[in-house]
Amino acid sequence: MRRGDLTPDRDRQVEEHELQETRFSSETENVRQYQREQEDDEEEEEEEESVEGIFESREVPSWKKQLTIRAFVVSFALSILFSFIVMKLNLTTGIIPSLNVSAGLLGFFFVKTWTKMLHKSGLLNQPFTRQENTVIQTCVVASSGIAFSGGFGTYLFAMSDRIAKQSGDAARGVKDPSFGWIIAFLFVVSFLGLFSVVPLRKIMIIDFKLTYPSGTATAHLINSFHTPQGAKLAKEQVRVLGKFFSLSFLWGFFQWFFTAGENCGFNSFPTFGLRAYQYKFYFDFSATYVGVGMICPYIINISLLLGGILSWGLMWPLIETRKGDWFPSNVDSSSMNGLQAYKVFIAVAMILGDGLYNFCKVLSRTLSGLLKQIRGKAGPRTSEEPPASPLTPKISYDDQRRTRFFLKDQIPSWFAGGGYVVIAAVSTAILPQMFDQLRWYYILVIYVFAPVLAFCNAYGAGLTDWSLASTYGKLAIFTIGAWAGSDHGGLLAGLAACGVMMNIVSTASDLTQDFKTGYLTLSSPRAMFVSQVIGTAMGCLVSPCVFWLFYKAFDDLGLPKSEYPAPFATVYRSMAKLGVEGVSSLPRDCLVLCYGFFGVAILINVVKDGLGNRWGRFVPLPMAMAIPFFLGPYFAIDMCVGSLILFVWERLDAPKAEAFATAVASGLICGDGIWTLPSSVLAIAGVKPPICMKFLSSATNHRVDKFLQGSS
């Protein structure tokens, strides 16, 4: 079902508003007659289109019965799958699409298959409900979310010696990944955000009526799965997903045979020629990023491509000609004293400019919306505002039923507050033992301000669907890093503080998003909270295991030219370095360019918002443009291919594209993502691909042939 289909009152409200504007009195007989007719129409429409009316005859299970063993078994299996996908995306480009729909769809498929088998054997004790489906989706997203907020491709890996050597600041402090301390760190910092927003769930969902677009869309999808028509469509979607999952997995397996050496295989195919390949312009046949391109909005993919053309097509070739003038000519290509510094710090400037603008915009909207809500509740009624106008829209049956069930199972405020204090105290005591540079009073200050920032992020996500967790993390990098200072381990302190802050605000917005989903599916808030806690605990175990597999399997993990360059790890360490050292270490004119692109990022956002939705949607996004600056445009080309496939599909058969595009994209992402598991096992076992498929220029090929003939 589409969201618009579930709001039948909209047209009626517009007509009522027009009546009020033409100053018809609510006491006249004409208006009364009009109202009676409208109420009759509304009752008929509500009978036909009420979502909860469809499920009225079905019993809503208690919150304990919503938390089934089969739900968590399926959640654990899916969390492993999605953790591999998120980890691969984290360590390649850092662009991670929303996987809520895929989690809900796969959860529905696995449990439906399970219950069907039990039903045939006569062992089925409890039917599969939409509440259980919501629990699975919540648990899986919470678990795989740790693969992002855990910092495996950002702040955590940025502490390693491997990234420090690339940045040329290993003397400032390093902390190499270790399986034990990573798990301990995640368990200490990942649960605080959950307790910080629990007391505000009623205010966010019922009083303020925040939309939470992703949570709302997921809820409507889950509701549709459990109707007869929706179940039939879901079955077809799963079949399509499975087909493209298999194709993607087999394609990854086929490609592996040709990657015996560096720059070998289809992922090094010089699609546009060898000169273009040198500047990262090529199609690398990645099923993952074709699928991501089908999910991401067109403007994001176009922004990525524009950023790649601007940087690798124009700027870097021009700056490269200044070698020996702006920077030394004898430095390594990955040195922060050479061209790499321009790539990283100009990208950082654009990311910070875009983040600062959106932080201020979302914060202003948050405060404005909050003030309106408070004034609306506190403001006295005037004589011009009658207490019960006959033209005031009544609360729908759906909202009445949802509110009643949402308020049924309360989570005590003392439990949330006490849990926050206890976990904060334990965390304040343990974290300084893990990071000597992170003083206990730094952590205490973070925890004092964290609930306010968590609320702001959760409220802003409800308004805009945009979580600013990484922006709050960067704020902690600069604040704590500058406070600690360069001589007292400010670089590592800033990165560790980033992890603490990111986990708090990220889990807070995730939980409120899940509360919205639960509200729309009649899932108990207690069930949502327990599911989120269990999913987070799963993620604290699964994500480090997945990362450790990558870390041990690929010796070149984190290096610029490797399969998994972890580009944001370098960016985050560079931010921390900038916070404690200032800008004196940058090459010539790098700071001027950084100032310029920082301003350009803000200007683009101002223009985008100033043009409004009609024309502003065509303005590129600075954050997306910045990513190819240090990574290259090759993945943007893949994503644009995905966009092109979707565009053509929508023009040829729009209904089918709308129904199955997400399933096709999810299949491509999941198949290629899960291939990393056997490929990692093969790498650890020392099994190497048998063939190296490499592309050479005719002149180089001639020299190779001549050399081989001479040696024979």
XYZ file of C-alpha atoms in Angstrom:
712
model
C 0.000 0.000 0.000
C 1.150 3.514 -0.610
C 1.180 5.939 2.201
C -1.160 8.268 0.366
C -3.756 5.529 0.111
C -3.987 5.408 3.900
C -4.996 9.077 4.421
C -8.529 9.408 2.986
C -9.252 12.593 5.002
C -6.986 14.827 2.966
C -9.473 15.917 0.299
C -12.150 16.472 2.918
C -9.835 18.718 4.947
C -9.054 20.819 1.869
C -12.755 21.312 1.147
C -13.465 22.206 4.785
C -10.655 24.723 4.766
C -12.146 26.332 1.671
C -15.503 26.589 3.440
C -13.883 28.371 6.381
C -12.018 30.771 4.075
C -15.286 31.849 2.420
C -16.623 32.719 5.945
C -19.607 30.341 6.006
C -20.874 30.088 9.554
C -20.626 26.662 11.116
C -24.153 27.156 12.457
C -25.922 27.509 9.145
C -28.117 24.739 7.854
C -26.176 24.504 4.582
C -22.964 23.691 6.379
C -24.729 21.197 8.620
C -26.132 19.456 5.599
C -22.682 19.516 3.966
C -21.124 18.059 7.107
C -23.662 15.230 7.259
C -22.960 14.339 3.647
C -19.204 14.453 4.237
C -19.467 12.267 7.335
C -21.467 9.697 5.372
C -18.819 9.725 2.612
C -16.049 9.480 5.175
C -17.630 6.492 6.886
C -17.904 4.698 3.560
C -14.284 5.536 2.656
C -13.041 4.507 6.099
C -14.815 1.176 5.844
C -13.093 0.576 2.510
C -9.624 1.978 3.274
C -9.048 1.684 7.047
C -5.900 -0.375 7.607
C -6.794 -1.428 11.131
C -10.269 -2.351 9.897
C -8.623 -5.097 7.815
C -6.880 -6.529 10.903
C -9.728 -5.901 13.345
C -10.745 -9.555 13.522
C -7.190 -10.690 14.289
C -6.066 -10.861 17.891
C -3.109 -8.647 18.799
C -0.638 -10.806 20.763
C 0.785 -9.621 24.069
C 4.223 -8.036 24.051
C 5.826 -11.245 25.327
C 4.230 -13.325 22.559
C 5.542 -10.868 19.951
C 9.081 -11.818 21.068
C 9.339 -15.369 19.721
C 12.363 -17.635 19.538
C 11.890 -18.116 15.791
C 11.914 -14.323 15.322
C 15.329 -14.015 16.959
C 16.733 -17.076 15.174
C 15.764 -15.541 11.832
C 17.008 -12.130 13.014
C 20.406 -13.584 13.907
C 20.781 -15.242 10.491
C 19.743 -12.062 8.671
C 21.968 -9.872 10.877
C 24.997 -11.883 9.719
C 23.974 -11.375 6.079
C 23.346 -7.649 6.465
C 26.487 -7.128 8.565
C 28.560 -8.503 5.686
C 26.791 -6.168 3.271
C 27.173 -3.065 5.460
C 30.804 -3.937 6.285
C 31.689 -4.314 2.608
C 30.059 -0.997 1.759
C 31.746 0.621 4.773
C 35.198 -0.530 3.702
C 34.799 0.359 0.018
C 32.935 3.660 -0.382
C 31.059 4.309 2.863
C 27.727 4.745 1.017
C 25.102 2.601 2.744
C 21.489 2.600 1.487
C 18.500 1.908 3.719
C 18.093 -1.843 4.179
C 14.836 -1.691 6.184
C 12.693 -2.906 3.290
C 15.025 -5.820 2.544
C 15.072 -6.818 6.221
C 11.280 -6.735 6.440
C 10.841 -8.663 3.181
C 13.375 -11.387 4.009
C 12.047 -11.673 7.551
C 8.549 -12.212 6.168
C 9.795 -14.837 3.713
C 11.836 -16.910 6.193
C 9.240 -16.998 8.971
C 6.395 -17.585 6.499
C 8.321 -20.566 5.115
C 8.994 -21.785 8.652
C 5.333 -21.544 9.718
C 4.154 -23.174 6.494
C 6.355 -26.216 7.156
C 5.188 -26.443 10.775
C 1.559 -26.077 9.700
C 1.887 -29.034 7.320
C 3.446 -31.129 10.081
C 0.764 -30.087 12.574
C 3.276 -28.471 14.964
C 2.319 -24.828 14.433
C 1.435 -23.264 17.797
C 1.447 -19.569 16.904
C 0.692 -17.904 13.547
C 3.083 -15.375 12.034
C 1.844 -11.852 12.750
C 2.821 -8.393 11.532
C 3.979 -7.633 15.087
C 6.491 -10.494 14.921
C 7.551 -9.289 11.467
C 8.203 -5.840 12.964
C 10.281 -7.382 15.765
C 12.464 -9.137 13.166
C 12.935 -5.987 11.105
C 13.821 -3.976 14.224
C 16.303 -6.557 15.468
C 18.054 -6.961 12.104
C 18.403 -3.225 11.464
C 19.670 -2.660 15.030
C 22.265 -5.408 14.627
C 23.515 -4.395 11.178
C 23.490 -0.743 12.270
C 26.395 -1.519 14.617
C 28.473 -2.347 11.528
C 28.120 1.350 10.664
C 28.083 3.136 14.028
C 30.807 0.785 15.349
C 33.310 2.740 13.259
C 34.911 -0.195 11.434
C 35.338 1.956 8.342
C 35.652 5.295 10.168
C 36.839 6.334 13.643
C 37.792 2.872 14.993
C 39.939 1.800 12.037
C 41.342 5.363 11.865
C 43.207 4.606 15.110
C 45.203 1.793 13.473
C 48.867 1.926 12.555
C 47.980 1.164 8.931
C 45.933 4.362 8.554
C 48.353 6.389 10.705
C 51.242 5.586 8.357
C 49.236 6.831 5.382
C 48.498 10.076 7.245
C 52.128 10.408 8.346
C 51.232 10.961 12.010
C 51.862 7.591 13.690
C 53.767 9.455 16.416
C 50.474 11.072 17.502
C 49.242 7.702 18.729
C 47.860 4.451 17.359
C 45.638 1.660 18.647
C 45.496 -1.356 16.377
C 42.248 -3.344 16.167
C 41.956 -6.199 18.620
C 38.992 -8.534 18.813
C 38.656 -8.242 22.586
C 38.714 -4.486 23.112
C 36.462 -3.815 20.101
C 33.691 -6.028 21.524
C 34.116 -4.526 25.006
C 34.023 -0.979 23.605
C 30.827 -1.627 21.633
C 29.039 -3.188 24.609
C 30.001 -0.222 26.784
C 28.827 2.552 24.402
C 26.033 1.063 22.251
C 23.137 0.898 24.735
C 23.088 4.393 26.232
C 21.180 5.930 23.320
C 18.333 3.445 23.793
C 17.675 4.555 27.365
C 18.022 8.265 26.571
C 14.871 8.558 24.413
C 12.542 5.966 25.960
C 10.758 8.520 28.212
C 10.059 10.690 25.154
C 8.362 8.053 22.981
C 4.809 9.313 23.617
C 5.812 12.930 22.975
C 7.551 12.045 19.707
C 4.990 9.629 18.245
C 1.580 10.698 19.576
C 1.847 14.293 20.809
C 4.163 15.707 18.114
C 2.990 13.188 15.472
C 6.429 13.117 13.828
C 6.339 11.323 10.491
C 9.641 9.335 10.490
C 9.309 8.617 6.741
C 11.482 5.465 6.687
C 9.728 3.980 9.713
C 6.328 4.837 8.266
C 7.182 3.309 4.864
C 8.479 0.134 6.533
C 5.299 -0.166 8.617
C 3.044 0.201 5.572
C 5.114 -2.435 3.789
C 4.808 -4.881 6.715
C 1.072 -4.207 6.987
C 0.665 -4.932 3.285
C 2.593 -8.232 3.592
C -0.028 -9.560 5.987
C -3.018 -8.903 3.752
C -3.979 -11.573 1.166
C -3.048 -9.347 -1.792
C 0.177 -8.141 -0.127
C 1.261 -11.671 0.779
C 0.930 -12.722 -2.861
C 3.028 -9.734 -4.018
C 5.613 -10.370 -1.282
C 5.966 -13.960 -2.472
C 6.693 -12.732 -6.005
C 9.149 -10.132 -4.673
C 11.042 -12.784 -2.712
C 11.214 -14.992 -5.803
C 12.710 -12.122 -7.816
C 15.100 -11.267 -4.973
C 16.253 -14.886 -4.793
C 16.868 -15.051 -8.543
C 19.040 -11.938 -8.589
C 20.745 -12.995 -5.349
C 21.859 -16.194 -7.100
C 22.985 -14.351 -10.239
C 24.945 -11.816 -8.195
C 26.611 -14.485 -6.062
C 27.596 -16.554 -9.126
C 28.886 -13.424 -10.874
C 31.117 -12.663 -7.885
C 32.362 -16.264 -7.903
C 33.078 -16.087 -11.654
C 34.991 -12.806 -11.309
C 37.189 -14.275 -8.561
C 38.908 -16.651 -11.003
C 40.487 -13.709 -12.871
C 41.907 -11.758 -9.898
C 45.224 -13.529 -9.279
C 47.265 -10.296 -9.094
C 47.076 -6.562 -8.519
C 44.767 -4.692 -10.927
C 43.526 -7.959 -12.396
C 39.989 -8.988 -13.258
C 36.758 -7.384 -14.375
C 36.947 -4.806 -11.590
C 39.960 -3.301 -13.392
C 38.356 -3.229 -16.842
C 39.425 -0.003 -18.672
C 35.949 0.660 -20.077
C 36.746 4.163 -21.367
C 40.397 3.597 -22.233
C 43.633 3.298 -20.281
C 44.080 7.052 -19.814
C 40.622 7.345 -18.272
C 41.314 4.242 -16.179
C 44.383 5.954 -14.740
C 42.060 8.621 -13.311
C 39.519 6.078 -11.997
C 36.984 6.439 -14.837
C 35.835 2.899 -15.563
C 32.955 0.484 -14.973
C 34.068 -2.221 -12.543
C 31.118 -4.622 -12.986
C 30.149 -4.463 -9.306
C 26.675 -5.921 -8.749
C 26.637 -4.294 -5.305
C 26.884 -0.732 -6.553
C 24.554 -1.284 -9.479
C 22.014 -2.398 -6.862
C 22.819 0.533 -4.575
C 22.306 2.855 -7.552
C 18.834 1.424 -8.084
C 17.912 2.196 -4.456
C 19.537 5.615 -4.033
C 17.711 8.664 -5.459
C 18.801 9.843 -8.897
C 20.219 13.103 -7.536
C 22.646 11.271 -5.234
C 24.070 9.211 -8.096
C 24.337 12.255 -10.362
C 26.022 14.206 -7.539
C 28.589 11.433 -7.103
C 29.365 11.422 -10.820
C 29.636 15.241 -10.951
C 32.012 15.169 -7.982
C 34.153 12.553 -9.713
C 34.303 14.556 -12.951
C 35.136 17.791 -11.100
C 37.910 16.229 -9.024
C 39.518 13.438 -11.070
C 38.619 14.896 -14.446
C 39.696 18.508 -13.793
C 41.209 19.398 -10.428
C 43.690 16.611 -9.706
C 45.246 16.616 -13.213
C 45.696 20.407 -12.890
C 47.138 20.274 -9.353
C 49.393 17.419 -10.450
C 51.092 19.827 -12.879
C 52.150 21.929 -9.818
C 54.283 19.097 -8.477
C 57.582 20.521 -7.288
C 55.985 23.930 -6.726
C 52.972 23.425 -4.444
C 54.280 20.160 -2.958
C 57.516 18.114 -3.187
C 57.963 16.086 -6.354
C 59.616 13.145 -4.598
C 56.821 12.215 -2.163
C 54.772 9.035 -2.432
C 51.354 9.324 -4.078
C 49.653 8.351 -0.783
C 51.627 10.844 1.344
C 49.730 13.612 3.143
C 52.503 15.984 2.070
C 51.574 15.601 -1.598
C 48.535 15.386 -3.855
C 46.763 13.073 -1.386
C 46.448 15.989 1.072
C 44.439 17.998 -1.470
C 42.182 15.005 -2.155
C 41.447 14.332 1.496
C 41.251 17.805 3.014
C 39.197 19.405 0.227
C 36.746 16.513 0.585
C 36.770 17.031 4.376
C 36.044 20.743 3.859
C 33.018 19.979 1.668
C 31.732 17.350 4.115
C 32.112 19.753 7.053
C 30.460 22.612 5.132
C 27.516 20.439 4.143
C 27.288 18.926 7.619
C 27.394 22.312 9.355
C 24.667 23.748 7.136
C 22.363 20.759 7.576
C 23.088 20.610 11.296
C 22.004 24.234 11.668
C 18.997 23.703 9.385
C 17.746 20.585 11.170
C 18.454 22.109 14.591
C 16.505 25.257 13.691
C 13.587 23.168 12.390
C 13.746 21.022 15.515
C 13.633 24.020 17.852
C 10.970 25.750 15.750
C 8.768 22.658 15.676
C 9.298 22.114 19.381
C 8.301 25.687 20.223
C 5.177 25.408 18.067
C 4.194 22.192 19.807
C 4.734 23.744 23.263
C 2.875 26.951 22.367
C 0.054 24.953 20.802
C -0.422 23.009 24.023
C 0.101 25.924 26.413
C -1.785 28.613 24.458
C -5.280 29.458 25.780
C -8.306 29.151 23.565
C -9.742 32.389 22.311
C -13.327 33.144 21.519
C -12.439 32.847 17.850
C -11.389 29.227 18.370
C -14.490 27.217 19.302
C -13.768 24.108 21.327
C -15.554 21.766 18.963
C -16.206 23.029 15.489
C -18.335 20.689 13.379
C -15.769 21.145 10.624
C -12.827 19.964 12.778
C -11.642 16.574 11.519
C -12.198 13.820 14.059
C -9.545 11.290 15.055
C -9.704 8.319 12.696
C -10.436 4.787 13.831
C -6.893 3.764 12.871
C -5.314 6.445 15.063
C -7.595 5.654 17.986
C -6.726 1.965 17.892
C -3.018 2.552 17.377
C -2.815 5.064 20.231
C -4.645 2.715 22.599
C -2.242 -0.157 21.927
C 0.832 2.092 21.922
C -0.002 3.381 25.415
C -0.964 -0.055 26.713
C 2.519 -1.392 27.541
C 4.444 1.378 29.263
C 8.202 1.384 29.897
C 8.699 3.025 33.320
C 10.648 6.285 33.266
C 12.578 5.231 36.362
C 13.805 2.178 34.452
C 15.030 4.305 31.510
C 16.641 6.951 33.737
C 18.214 4.400 36.071
C 19.524 2.362 33.147
C 21.117 5.442 31.604
C 22.835 6.434 34.860
C 24.143 2.929 35.572
C 25.485 2.349 32.049
C 26.999 5.864 31.967
C 28.762 5.222 35.286
C 30.139 1.875 34.133
C 31.212 3.389 30.800
C 32.923 6.350 32.497
C 34.935 3.915 34.616
C 35.867 1.476 31.827
C 36.601 3.662 28.779
C 39.685 5.401 30.284
C 41.139 1.925 30.860
C 40.807 1.220 27.118
C 42.011 4.664 25.995
C 44.523 6.359 28.298
C 44.053 9.622 26.388
C 40.282 9.718 27.027
C 39.969 11.169 30.547
C 36.960 10.306 32.695
C 35.793 13.919 32.784
C 35.708 14.064 28.957
C 33.309 11.110 29.000
C 31.231 12.622 31.795
C 30.740 15.846 29.823
C 29.678 13.830 26.758
C 27.104 11.907 28.798
C 25.698 15.086 30.322
C 25.012 16.604 26.896
C 24.265 13.332 25.061
C 20.531 13.057 25.958
C 19.901 16.555 24.566
C 21.776 15.785 21.356
C 20.078 12.375 21.097
C 16.678 14.072 21.382
C 17.639 16.654 18.738
C 18.810 13.928 16.372
C 15.708 11.783 16.948
C 13.384 14.766 16.530
C 15.228 15.940 13.409
C 15.071 12.444 11.913
C 11.316 12.465 12.532
C 10.969 15.693 10.566
C 13.488 15.135 7.764
C 14.328 11.386 7.798
C 17.949 12.479 8.124
C 20.100 11.191 10.992
C 23.085 13.453 11.726
C 24.927 10.859 13.847
C 28.179 11.219 11.908
C 27.968 15.022 12.177
C 27.635 14.841 15.970
C 30.588 12.423 15.938
C 32.714 14.929 14.013
C 31.696 17.606 16.504
C 33.067 15.371 19.289
C 36.320 14.847 17.342
C 37.046 18.576 17.207
C 35.744 19.411 20.699
C 37.448 16.645 22.700
C 40.536 16.609 20.465
C 41.121 20.336 20.963
C 40.392 20.031 24.707
C 42.913 17.209 25.165
C 45.545 18.898 23.006
C 48.209 17.544 20.723
C 50.675 16.686 23.498
C 48.181 14.655 25.528
C 46.877 12.257 22.915
C 44.179 14.533 21.569
C 44.030 12.664 18.254
C 43.058 9.291 19.761
C 40.895 10.970 22.408
C 38.932 12.753 19.673
C 38.423 9.555 17.670
C 37.288 7.598 20.744
C 34.915 10.422 21.745
C 33.512 10.331 18.212
C 32.641 6.663 18.726
C 30.899 7.352 22.034
C 28.820 10.202 20.586
C 27.948 8.467 17.306
C 26.655 5.352 19.036
C 24.443 7.323 21.430
C 22.727 9.566 18.888
C 22.524 6.863 16.195
C 20.784 4.261 18.369
C 18.462 6.957 19.777
C 17.126 7.922 16.340
C 16.934 4.247 15.295
C 14.799 3.387 18.321
C 12.356 6.259 17.809
C 12.090 5.251 14.147
C 11.222 1.730 15.324
C 8.667 3.100 17.790
C 6.932 4.743 14.830
C 6.962 1.468 12.906
C 5.604 -0.314 15.962
C 2.890 2.305 16.428
C 1.630 1.733 12.871
C 1.711 -2.090 13.156
C 0.272 -2.298 16.724
C 3.591 -3.659 17.994
C 4.196 -3.113 21.687
C 6.784 -0.442 22.677
C 8.178 -2.970 25.145
C 8.633 -5.492 22.348
C 10.318 -2.827 20.206
C 12.688 -1.874 23.038
C 13.599 -5.485 23.869
C 14.080 -6.280 20.177
C 16.338 -3.239 19.769
C 18.395 -4.250 22.837
C 18.784 -7.842 21.629
C 19.608 -6.664 18.096
C 22.215 -4.254 19.443
C 23.765 -7.039 21.520
C 23.851 -9.255 18.419
C 25.565 -6.463 16.489
C 28.188 -6.021 19.225
C 29.199 -9.649 18.638
C 28.514 -10.199 14.924
C 30.023 -6.976 13.523
C 33.458 -7.407 15.185
C 33.557 -11.007 13.934
C 32.776 -9.884 10.380
C 35.334 -7.070 10.555
C 37.973 -9.432 11.965
C 37.383 -11.786 9.057
C 38.016 -8.921 6.606
C 41.019 -7.702 8.622
C 42.720 -11.104 8.670
C 41.765 -12.147 5.143
C 42.964 -9.025 3.303
C 46.458 -7.834 4.217
C 46.030 -4.655 2.177
C 42.800 -3.615 3.930
C 42.794 0.178 4.254
C 45.433 0.854 1.587
C 44.378 3.318 -1.174
C 44.730 0.912 -4.128
C 43.323 -2.167 -2.419
C 39.945 -3.802 -2.899
C 38.870 -2.401 0.477
C 40.508 1.051 0.873
C 38.349 2.180 3.866
C 38.446 5.793 2.624
C 36.565 7.336 5.538
C 39.111 5.986 8.031
C 41.683 8.318 6.463
C 39.167 11.156 6.449
C 38.321 10.766 10.140
C 41.976 10.585 11.162
C 42.670 13.685 9.073
C 39.844 15.496 10.886
C 41.289 14.490 14.246
C 44.717 15.657 13.114
C 43.247 18.965 11.963
C 41.531 19.379 15.332
C 44.716 18.996 17.397
C 47.390 20.413 15.050
C 45.605 23.137 13.129
C 46.241 23.845 9.450
C 49.943 24.633 9.477
C 50.963 21.216 8.118
C 48.933 21.471 4.883
C 50.658 21.882 1.479
C 50.684 25.219 -0.331
C 47.285 26.711 -1.214
C 45.527 23.611 0.159
C 43.981 25.708 2.939
C 42.738 28.317 0.445
C 41.055 25.598 -1.619
C 39.568 24.107 1.560
C 38.059 27.471 2.533
C 36.693 27.859 -0.985
C 35.024 24.437 -1.119
C 33.708 24.802 2.444
C 31.944 27.985 1.290
C 30.806 26.367 -1.969
C 29.178 23.496 -0.030
C 27.181 25.978 2.075
C 26.283 28.072 -0.983
C 24.993 25.040 -2.902
C 22.752 24.148 0.045
C 21.459 27.717 0.301
C 20.630 27.745 -3.423
C 19.023 24.290 -3.193
C 16.740 25.318 -0.330
C 16.058 28.727 -1.870
C 14.773 27.215 -5.109
C 12.193 25.079 -3.316
C 11.250 21.490 -4.043
C 10.325 22.038 -7.674
C 13.770 23.163 -8.855
C 15.929 22.468 -5.806
C 15.676 18.723 -6.368
C 17.903 19.159 -9.441
C 20.734 20.793 -7.446
C 23.523 18.296 -6.545
C 24.343 17.371 -2.940
C 27.763 18.563 -1.686
C 28.184 15.608 0.685
C 27.754 13.152 -2.186
C 30.002 15.199 -4.475
C 32.813 15.064 -1.901
C 33.052 11.266 -1.642
C 34.682 10.661 -5.080
C 37.265 13.397 -4.370
C 39.539 10.909 -2.604
C 38.055 7.627 -3.824
C 37.529 8.119 -7.556
C 34.410 8.064 -9.745
C 34.406 4.359 -10.683
C 31.706 3.363 -8.158
C 29.630 6.412 -9.171
C 29.609 5.050 -12.729
C 28.302 1.719 -11.394
C 25.571 3.513 -9.453
C 24.587 5.609 -12.460
C 24.242 2.385 -14.463
C 21.822 1.216 -11.756
C 19.918 4.493 -12.049
C 19.784 4.135 -15.848
C 18.386 0.590 -15.561
C 15.703 1.812 -13.164
C 14.895 4.850 -15.325
C 14.401 2.738 -18.472
C 12.416 0.129 -16.521
C 10.078 2.818 -15.133
C 9.470 4.181 -18.620
C 8.716 0.742 -20.066
C 6.651 -0.707 -17.208
C 6.193 1.655 -14.238
C 3.922 -0.599 -12.092
C 6.296 -3.544 -12.335
C 9.324 -1.342 -11.652
C 7.650 0.085 -8.560
C 6.778 -3.394 -7.294
C 10.057 -5.217 -8.017
C 12.903 -2.677 -8.329
C 13.760 -2.847 -4.625
C 13.710 -6.652 -4.729
C 16.065 -6.725 -7.743
C 18.420 -4.210 -6.100
C 18.378 -6.088 -2.785
C 19.175 -9.339 -4.562
C 22.161 -7.790 -6.346
C 23.477 -6.274 -3.093
C 22.909 -9.379 -0.955
C 24.388 -11.857 -3.438
C 27.584 -9.893 -4.021
C 27.776 -9.036 -0.323
C 27.524 -12.622 0.887
C 30.191 -13.689 -1.645
C 32.696 -11.840 0.559
C 32.301 -14.631 3.145
C 33.619 -17.511 0.964
C 36.172 -15.193 -0.694
C 37.500 -14.235 2.748
C 37.695 -17.886 3.796
C 39.591 -18.718 0.585
C 42.023 -15.848 1.249
C 42.656 -17.001 4.836
C 43.194 -20.578 3.604
C 45.764 -19.316 1.097
C 43.780 -20.364 -1.974
C 44.624 -17.967 -4.810
C 42.698 -17.394 -8.057
C 44.254 -19.239 -11.031
C 44.123 -16.432 -13.655
C 45.174 -12.794 -13.886
C 43.219 -10.888 -16.526
C 45.076 -7.619 -17.089
C 44.792 -4.879 -19.702
C 47.896 -3.253 -21.190
C 48.556 -0.646 -23.854
C 49.861 -1.933 -27.187
C 53.326 -0.486 -26.482
C 53.535 -2.103 -23.040
C 52.206 -5.363 -24.427
C 54.895 -5.299 -27.124
C 57.621 -4.830 -24.479
C 56.198 -7.670 -22.386
C 56.085 -9.995 -25.390
C 59.648 -9.056 -26.287
C 60.810 -9.695 -22.730
C 59.077 -13.068 -22.577
C 60.482 -14.128 -25.941
C 63.971 -13.090 -24.845
C 63.752 -14.978 -21.583
C 62.598 -18.122 -23.361
